[in-house]
CSV table of C-alpha atoms and ligand atoms in Angstrom, one decimal:
chain,number,residue,atom,x,y,z
A,1,MET,CA,7.1,7.1,-42.9
A,2,VAL,CA,6.5,3.8,-41.4
A,3,HIS,CA,6.2,4.0,-37.6
A,4,GLU,CA,8.8,2.5,-36.2
A,5,ASN,CA,6.8,1.5,-33.2
A,6,LEU,CA,3.9,-0.4,-34.8
A,7,THR,CA,4.3,-3.1,-32.2
A,8,THR,CA,0.8,-3.8,-30.6
A,9,LEU,CA,0.6,-4.9,-27.0
A,10,ARG,CA,-0.6,-8.3,-28.0
A,11,GLU,CA,2.1,-8.7,-30.7
A,12,HIS,CA,4.9,-7.8,-28.4
A,13,LEU,CA,3.7,-10.2,-25.8
A,14,VAL,CA,3.6,-13.0,-28.4
A,15,SER,CA,6.9,-12.2,-29.9
A,16,ARG,CA,8.5,-12.3,-26.2
A,17,LYS,CA,8.1,-16.3,-26.1
A,18,LEU,CA,7.7,-15.8,-22.3
A,19,ALA,CA,9.4,-18.6,-20.2
A,20,LEU,CA,6.0,-19.2,-18.3
A,21,GLU,CA,3.4,-22.4,-18.4
A,22,HIS,CA,0.2,-21.2,-19.8
A,23,ALA,CA,2.3,-17.9,-21.4
A,24,ALA,CA,-0.7,-18.0,-23.8
A,25,GLU,CA,-3.6,-18.1,-21.5
A,26,LEU,CA,-1.9,-15.2,-19.2
A,27,ILE,CA,-1.6,-13.1,-22.6
A,28,ASP,CA,-5.6,-13.8,-23.0
A,29,VAL,CA,-6.2,-12.4,-19.7
A,30,ILE,CA,-3.9,-9.1,-20.4
A,31,GLY,CA,-5.8,-8.7,-23.7
A,32,ALA,CA,-9.0,-8.9,-21.6
A,33,ILE,CA,-8.0,-6.2,-19.3
A,34,SER,CA,-6.5,-4.0,-22.5
A,35,LEU,CA,-9.9,-4.0,-23.8
A,36,ALA,CA,-11.7,-3.3,-20.4
A,37,SER,CA,-8.9,-0.4,-20.2
A,38,ARG,CA,-9.8,1.0,-23.6
A,39,SER,CA,-13.4,1.2,-23.1
A,40,ILE,CA,-12.8,3.2,-19.4
A,41,ALA,CA,-10.6,5.3,-21.1
A,42,HIS,CA,-13.0,6.0,-23.5
A,43,LYS,CA,-15.9,6.6,-20.7
A,44,VAL,CA,-13.4,8.5,-18.4
A,45,ARG,CA,-12.7,10.9,-21.1
A,46,ARG,CA,-16.8,11.3,-21.9
A,47,ALA,CA,-17.5,11.6,-18.2
A,48,ARG,CA,-18.6,15.2,-17.8
A,49,LEU,CA,-20.6,14.8,-21.4
A,50,ALA,CA,-22.2,11.4,-20.5
A,51,ASP,CA,-23.5,13.1,-16.9
A,52,VAL,CA,-21.6,10.0,-15.0
A,53,LEU,CA,-19.5,12.3,-13.2
A,54,GLY,CA,-20.0,12.6,-9.0
A,55,GLU,CA,-21.2,9.9,-6.3
A,56,ALA,CA,-23.2,6.7,-7.0
A,57,GLY,CA,-25.2,6.9,-3.8
A,58,GLY,CA,-23.2,4.1,-2.2
A,59,ASP,CA,-20.3,3.6,0.0
A,60,ASN,CA,-17.9,0.6,-0.8
A,61,VAL,CA,-16.2,-2.0,1.7
A,62,HIS,CA,-13.9,0.8,2.8
A,63,GLY,CA,-16.6,3.2,3.9
A,64,GLU,CA,-15.9,5.6,1.0
A,65,ALA,CA,-18.2,7.1,-1.3
A,66,GLN,CA,-18.3,5.1,-4.5
A,67,GLN,CA,-18.5,7.4,-7.7
A,68,LYS,CA,-20.6,6.5,-10.4
A,69,LEU,CA,-17.3,5.9,-12.9
A,70,ASP,CA,-15.8,3.3,-9.9
A,71,VAL,CA,-18.6,1.2,-10.5
A,72,ILE,CA,-19.1,1.4,-13.8
A,73,SER,CA,-15.1,0.5,-14.3
A,74,ASN,CA,-15.4,-2.2,-12.2
A,75,GLU,CA,-18.4,-3.6,-14.0
A,76,VAL,CA,-16.4,-3.3,-17.4
A,77,LEU,CA,-13.7,-5.0,-15.9
A,78,LEU,CA,-15.5,-8.1,-14.7
A,79,HIS,CA,-17.4,-8.5,-18.0
A,80,CYS,CA,-14.3,-8.5,-19.6
A,81,LEU,CA,-12.5,-10.7,-17.5
A,82,ARG,CA,-15.6,-13.3,-17.2
A,83,ARG,CA,-15.7,-14.1,-20.7
A,84,CYS,CA,-11.6,-14.7,-20.4
A,85,PRO,CA,-11.5,-18.5,-20.2
A,86,SER,CA,-8.5,-19.1,-18.3
A,87,VAL,CA,-9.9,-16.4,-15.4
A,88,GLY,CA,-11.0,-18.2,-11.9
A,89,ILE,CA,-11.5,-15.5,-9.6
A,90,CYS,CA,-11.6,-11.7,-10.0
A,91,ALA,CA,-11.5,-9.5,-6.8
A,92,SER,CA,-11.9,-5.6,-6.9
A,93,GLU,CA,-11.4,-2.6,-4.4
A,94,GLU,CA,-15.3,-2.1,-5.3
A,95,GLU,CA,-16.6,-5.7,-4.4
A,96,ASP,CA,-16.8,-6.8,-0.7
A,97,GLU,CA,-15.6,-10.2,-1.3
A,98,ALA,CA,-13.8,-12.2,-4.1
A,99,VAL,CA,-16.0,-12.9,-7.1
A,100,PRO,CA,-15.4,-16.9,-8.3
A,101,VAL,CA,-15.7,-17.0,-12.0
A,102,ARG,CA,-15.1,-20.8,-12.9
A,103,PRO,CA,-13.2,-23.4,-10.7
A,104,LEU,CA,-9.8,-24.5,-11.2
A,105,SER,CA,-11.1,-27.5,-12.7
A,106,ASP,CA,-12.7,-26.0,-15.5
A,107,GLY,CA,-9.8,-23.9,-16.4
A,108,GLY,CA,-9.8,-20.9,-14.3
A,109,ARG,CA,-5.9,-21.1,-13.4
A,110,PHE,CA,-5.9,-17.0,-12.8
A,111,CYS,CA,-6.8,-15.1,-9.9
A,112,VAL,CA,-7.3,-11.4,-11.2
A,113,VAL,CA,-7.0,-8.7,-9.0
A,114,TYR,CA,-7.7,-4.8,-9.4
A,115,ASP,CA,-8.1,-1.2,-8.3
A,116,PRO,CA,-11.0,-0.6,-11.5
A,117,LEU,CA,-10.4,3.3,-11.4
A,118,ASP,CA,-7.8,4.4,-8.8
A,119,GLY,CA,-7.6,7.8,-7.3
A,120,SER,CA,-11.4,8.3,-8.5
A,121,SER,CA,-11.7,11.3,-6.6
A,122,ASN,CA,-9.6,13.5,-9.0
A,123,ILE,CA,-11.9,12.7,-11.8
A,124,ASP,CA,-14.1,15.6,-11.5
A,125,VAL,CA,-11.0,17.9,-12.1
A,126,ALA,CA,-9.9,16.1,-15.0
A,127,VAL,CA,-6.6,14.7,-13.3
A,128,SER,CA,-5.0,11.5,-14.2
A,129,VAL,CA,-6.7,8.4,-12.9
A,130,GLY,CA,-5.9,4.6,-13.5
A,131,THR,CA,-6.5,1.0,-13.3
A,132,ILE,CA,-4.0,-1.3,-11.4
A,133,PHE,CA,-4.1,-5.0,-11.7
A,134,SER,CA,-2.6,-7.8,-10.5
A,135,VAL,CA,-2.4,-11.4,-12.2
A,136,LEU,CA,-2.1,-14.4,-9.7
A,137,PRO,CA,-2.2,-18.1,-10.3
A,138,ASN,CA,-5.4,-19.9,-8.9
A,139,ASP,CA,-3.7,-22.9,-7.2
A,140,ASP,CA,-5.7,-23.0,-4.2
A,141,GLU,CA,-8.7,-21.0,-5.2
A,142,SER,CA,-7.8,-18.1,-3.0
A,143,VAL,CA,-6.5,-14.5,-3.7
A,144,LEU,CA,-4.8,-14.1,-0.5
A,145,GLN,CA,-1.4,-14.6,-1.9
A,146,ARG,CA,1.9,-12.9,-1.4
A,147,GLY,CA,2.6,-10.6,-4.2
A,148,GLU,CA,6.4,-12.4,-4.6
A,149,ARG,CA,3.6,-15.3,-6.6
A,150,GLN,CA,2.4,-12.1,-8.9
A,151,LEU,CA,2.5,-13.3,-12.9
A,152,ALA,CA,1.9,-10.2,-14.0
A,153,ALA,CA,1.3,-6.7,-12.5
A,154,GLY,CA,0.4,-3.4,-14.2
A,155,TYR,CA,-1.5,-0.1,-14.6
A,156,VAL,CA,-3.0,1.7,-17.0
A,157,VAL,CA,-3.0,5.9,-16.7
A,158,TYR,CA,-6.2,7.7,-17.8
A,159,GLY,CA,-4.4,11.1,-18.4
A,160,SER,CA,-3.1,13.8,-20.9
A,161,SER,CA,-2.5,10.0,-23.1
A,162,VAL,CA,-3.4,6.3,-22.2
A,163,LEU,CA,-0.9,4.3,-21.2
A,164,MET,CA,0.1,1.2,-19.8
A,165,VAL,CA,2.8,-0.2,-17.9
A,166,LEU,CA,3.3,-3.6,-17.4
A,167,THR,CA,5.4,-6.4,-16.6
A,168,LEU,CA,5.0,-10.3,-16.7
A,169,GLY,CA,8.5,-10.7,-14.7
A,170,GLU,CA,10.9,-10.1,-17.1
A,171,GLY,CA,11.0,-6.3,-17.1
A,172,VAL,CA,8.8,-3.7,-17.4
A,173,ASP,CA,7.2,-2.2,-20.7
A,174,LEU,CA,5.3,0.8,-22.1
A,175,PHE,CA,2.7,1.1,-24.3
A,176,VAL,CA,0.4,4.0,-25.1
A,177,LEU,CA,-2.9,3.7,-26.7
A,178,ASP,CA,-3.1,5.4,-30.3
A,179,PRO,CA,-6.5,6.6,-30.5
A,180,ASP,CA,-6.2,6.3,-34.3
A,181,LEU,CA,-5.8,2.2,-34.0
A,182,GLY,CA,-7.8,1.8,-30.9
A,183,ASP,CA,-4.5,-0.7,-29.4
A,184,PHE,CA,-1.8,0.2,-27.1
A,185,VAL,CA,1.3,0.5,-29.1
A,186,LEU,CA,4.7,-0.6,-27.8
A,187,VAL,CA,7.2,2.6,-27.1
A,188,GLN,CA,9.5,1.6,-24.5
A,189,GLN,CA,10.9,-1.8,-23.0
A,190,GLY,CA,13.1,-2.4,-19.9
A,191,LEU,CA,12.1,0.9,-18.4
A,192,GLN,CA,14.5,1.5,-15.3
A,193,LEU,CA,14.2,3.5,-12.5
A,194,PRO,CA,17.0,6.5,-12.0
A,195,ALA,CA,19.0,5.0,-8.6
A,196,SER,CA,18.5,8.3,-7.2
A,197,ARG,CA,16.7,11.6,-7.6
A,198,LYS,CA,15.9,14.5,-4.8
A,199,ILE,CA,12.0,14.4,-5.4
A,200,TYR,CA,9.5,13.1,-2.7
A,201,SER,CA,5.7,12.4,-2.9
A,202,LEU,CA,3.5,12.2,-0.3
A,203,ASN,CA,0.7,13.9,1.5
A,204,GLU,CA,2.4,16.3,3.6
A,205,ALA,CA,-0.6,17.5,5.3
A,206,TYR,CA,-0.5,14.6,7.6
A,207,ARG,CA,2.9,15.1,8.5
A,208,ASP,CA,2.4,15.6,12.1
A,209,ASP,CA,0.4,12.1,11.9
A,210,PHE,CA,3.6,10.3,10.4
A,211,PRO,CA,5.7,8.3,13.0
A,212,GLY,CA,8.8,10.2,13.8
A,213,GLY,CA,11.1,8.6,10.9
A,214,TYR,CA,9.0,10.1,8.1
A,215,GLN,CA,9.1,13.3,9.5
A,216,ARG,CA,12.8,13.2,10.0
A,217,TYR,CA,13.4,12.2,6.3
A,218,LEU,CA,11.1,15.3,5.3
A,219,ASP,CA,13.4,17.5,7.7
A,220,ASP,CA,16.0,16.4,5.9
A,221,ALA,CA,14.5,16.5,2.3
A,222,HIS,CA,13.8,20.0,3.1
A,223,ALA,CA,17.3,20.9,4.0
A,224,GLY,CA,18.8,19.1,0.9
A,225,GLY,CA,17.1,21.1,-1.9
A,226,TYR,CA,14.4,18.4,-2.8
A,227,SER,CA,11.3,18.9,-5.0
A,228,SER,CA,7.8,17.8,-3.5
A,229,ARG,CA,5.6,16.4,-5.9
A,230,TYR,CA,2.0,15.2,-5.4
A,231,ILE,CA,-0.9,14.2,-7.5
A,232,GLY,CA,-3.2,12.4,-5.1
A,233,SER,CA,-3.7,9.7,-7.5
A,234,MET,CA,-1.3,6.3,-6.9
A,235,VAL,CA,-1.0,5.9,-10.7
A,236,GLY,CA,0.1,8.8,-11.5
A,237,ASP,CA,2.4,9.4,-8.7
A,238,VAL,CA,4.1,5.6,-9.3
A,239,HIS,CA,4.3,6.3,-13.0
A,240,ARG,CA,6.3,9.9,-12.7
A,241,THR,CA,8.0,8.0,-10.0
A,242,LEU,CA,9.2,5.2,-12.7
A,243,LEU,CA,10.0,7.9,-15.3
A,244,LYS,CA,11.8,10.4,-13.2
A,245,GLY,CA,12.6,8.8,-10.1
A,246,GLY,CA,12.4,9.7,-6.2
A,247,VAL,CA,10.5,8.2,-3.8
A,248,PHE,CA,6.5,7.6,-3.1
A,249,LEU,CA,5.3,7.2,0.3
A,250,TYR,CA,1.6,6.4,1.8
A,251,PRO,CA,2.9,5.7,5.8
A,252,PRO,CA,1.1,5.2,8.4
A,253,THR,CA,-0.7,7.8,10.4
A,254,THR,CA,-2.3,8.2,13.9
A,255,GLN,CA,-5.6,7.4,12.4
A,256,ALA,CA,-4.8,4.6,9.9
A,257,PRO,CA,-1.8,2.8,11.6
A,258,SER,CA,-1.3,0.6,8.2
A,259,GLY,CA,-1.8,3.7,5.9
A,260,LYS,CA,-4.5,3.7,3.1
A,261,LEU,CA,-3.6,1.8,0.3
A,262,ARG,CA,-4.3,-1.7,0.0
A,263,LEU,CA,-1.8,-4.4,-0.1
A,264,LEU,CA,-3.3,-6.8,-3.0
A,265,TYR,CA,-4.4,-4.1,-5.7
A,266,GLU,CA,-2.2,-0.9,-4.9
A,267,GLY,CA,0.9,-2.0,-3.0
A,268,ASN,CA,2.1,-5.6,-4.9
A,269,PRO,CA,1.5,-4.5,-8.4
A,270,MET,CA,3.1,-1.3,-7.8
A,271,ALA,CA,5.8,-3.2,-5.9
A,272,MET,CA,6.4,-5.8,-8.6
A,273,LEU,CA,6.9,-3.1,-11.4
A,274,VAL,CA,8.9,-1.4,-9.3
A,275,GLU,CA,11.6,-3.9,-8.4
A,276,GLN,CA,11.2,-5.1,-12.1
A,277,ALA,CA,12.5,-1.4,-12.9
A,278,GLY,CA,15.4,-2.1,-10.6
A,279,GLY,CA,13.8,0.1,-7.6
A,280,THR,CA,12.5,-0.9,-4.2
A,281,ALA,CA,9.4,-1.0,-2.7
A,282,THR,CA,8.7,-1.9,1.0
A,283,THR,CA,6.1,-1.3,3.8
A,284,GLY,CA,9.3,0.2,6.3
A,285,SER,CA,9.9,-3.4,7.5
A,286,GLY,CA,10.4,-5.5,4.6
A,287,ARG,CA,9.5,-5.9,1.0
A,288,ILE,CA,5.8,-5.5,0.0
A,289,VAL,CA,5.5,-8.6,-2.1
A,290,GLU,CA,6.8,-10.3,0.8
A,291,VAL,CA,3.6,-9.6,3.2
A,292,GLU,CA,1.3,-12.7,3.9
A,293,PRO,CA,-1.8,-11.2,3.4
A,294,ALA,CA,-5.0,-12.0,5.8
A,295,GLU,CA,-7.6,-10.2,4.1
A,296,LEU,CA,-8.5,-9.0,0.6
A,297,HIS,CA,-9.1,-5.0,1.4
A,298,GLN,CA,-5.7,-5.4,3.8
A,299,ARG,CA,-4.1,-2.0,4.2
A,300,THR,CA,-0.2,-1.5,4.1
A,301,PRO,CA,2.1,1.4,4.5
A,302,VAL,CA,4.1,2.1,1.0
A,303,ILE,CA,7.6,3.3,0.4
A,304,LEU,CA,8.7,2.7,-3.3
A,305,GLY,CA,11.0,4.5,-6.1
A,306,SER,CA,14.6,4.9,-6.5
A,307,ARG,CA,16.9,2.5,-4.4
A,308,GLU,CA,19.0,5.1,-2.9
A,309,GLU,CA,16.0,7.2,-1.9
A,310,VAL,CA,14.3,4.5,-0.5
A,311,ALA,CA,16.9,3.5,1.5
A,312,ARG,CA,17.7,7.3,2.9
A,313,VAL,CA,14.1,6.9,4.1
A,314,LEU,CA,14.6,3.5,5.6
A,315,GLY,CA,17.8,5.1,7.2
A,316,HIS,CA,15.5,7.4,9.0
A,317,LEU,CA,13.0,5.0,10.2
A,318,GLN,CA,15.7,2.9,11.7
A,319,GLU,CA,17.0,6.0,13.9
B,401,AHM,P1,-8.8,5.4,-3.9
B,401,AHM,O1,-8.3,4.0,-4.6
B,401,AHM,O2,-9.9,5.4,-3.0
B,401,AHM,O3,-8.9,6.3,-5.1
B,401,AHM,O4,-7.8,5.9,-2.7
B,401,AHM,C1,-6.6,5.5,-3.2
B,401,AHM,C2,-5.6,6.7,-3.6
B,401,AHM,C3,-4.4,6.6,-4.4
B,401,AHM,O5,-4.7,6.9,-5.6
B,401,AHM,C4,-3.9,8.0,-3.7
B,401,AHM,O6,-2.1,7.9,-3.9
B,401,AHM,C5,-4.4,8.5,-2.2
B,401,AHM,O7,-5.7,7.6,-2.6
B,401,AHM,C6,-4.4,9.6,-1.7
B,401,AHM,O8,-4.9,9.8,-0.5
B,401,AHM,P2,-4.9,10.8,0.0
B,401,AHM,O9,-6.0,11.8,-0.5
B,401,AHM,O10,-5.0,10.7,1.6
B,401,AHM,O11,-3.5,11.6,-0.1
B,402,MG,MG1,-7.3,3.0,-5.1
């Protein structure tokens, strides 16, 4: 029997006849990210065998110990994106500064911003990790743009299966890597978040350091028969939230008044996906994608997920 879903990522994007300027070039950029992520998936799976688990010996710009696989994943992405003729600038969690690739005048019309291996502290224990990416226009030769300007956003989960969730601003589609074909195959189109679900996902160990509104929301949830789910890998937690509903939060804490997650390559791409799937993504005081970034590695509080659940959190924040 012919597999019903035998449509590759590229075939699907081409068949969508995207109403976007330079759609073909954008599809090439997604193709480069797809190639890089298939290579990263292979390396993640073999990490223990190839002895590339553990710290690389340096810190990134955030002062966090870089894992060997953070460094390798970053190199793979940069290698694949550099060869893509329409990429103008790359920027990564693992690079201090944005990396110029080619000027706009040479066709570099896109900026690609990414977290090459999110949740990498989970690799040693074989828990889901992922790549998060965002594609922006390169009109002003700067990646410091509001998330509203994103042309595409997505993530790849390296978990029990490898999958890509992608939006080009016209809904959210889900692809799974078929290990036999070596390609991402479409499995679901037009993903929609459930409007509500009694699941919250946050690092509750920091509870006493959260602003009062978050603590009141948690009290409310405890009294209301909620489930708690937290992997500690944003890709894993957001993916579950997209499919099953509920709310994912990374609030401000006393030590980190803007939270931990980064606006450009964690907050914005996830926010675009969630909004495209009918959910809400806010900092607590406005849409994440409306924040004007001042620096590449800027942090933002994140509350995202089912519309009604995010509204419930916001209700407590505004009390
Ligand atoms: P990373 O990009 O250095 O991996 O950090 C981001 C990760 C997210 O995947 C996750 O949501 C968060 O850090 C977990 O942080 P914490 O351990 O404070 O709960
Ligand atoms: Mg990250």
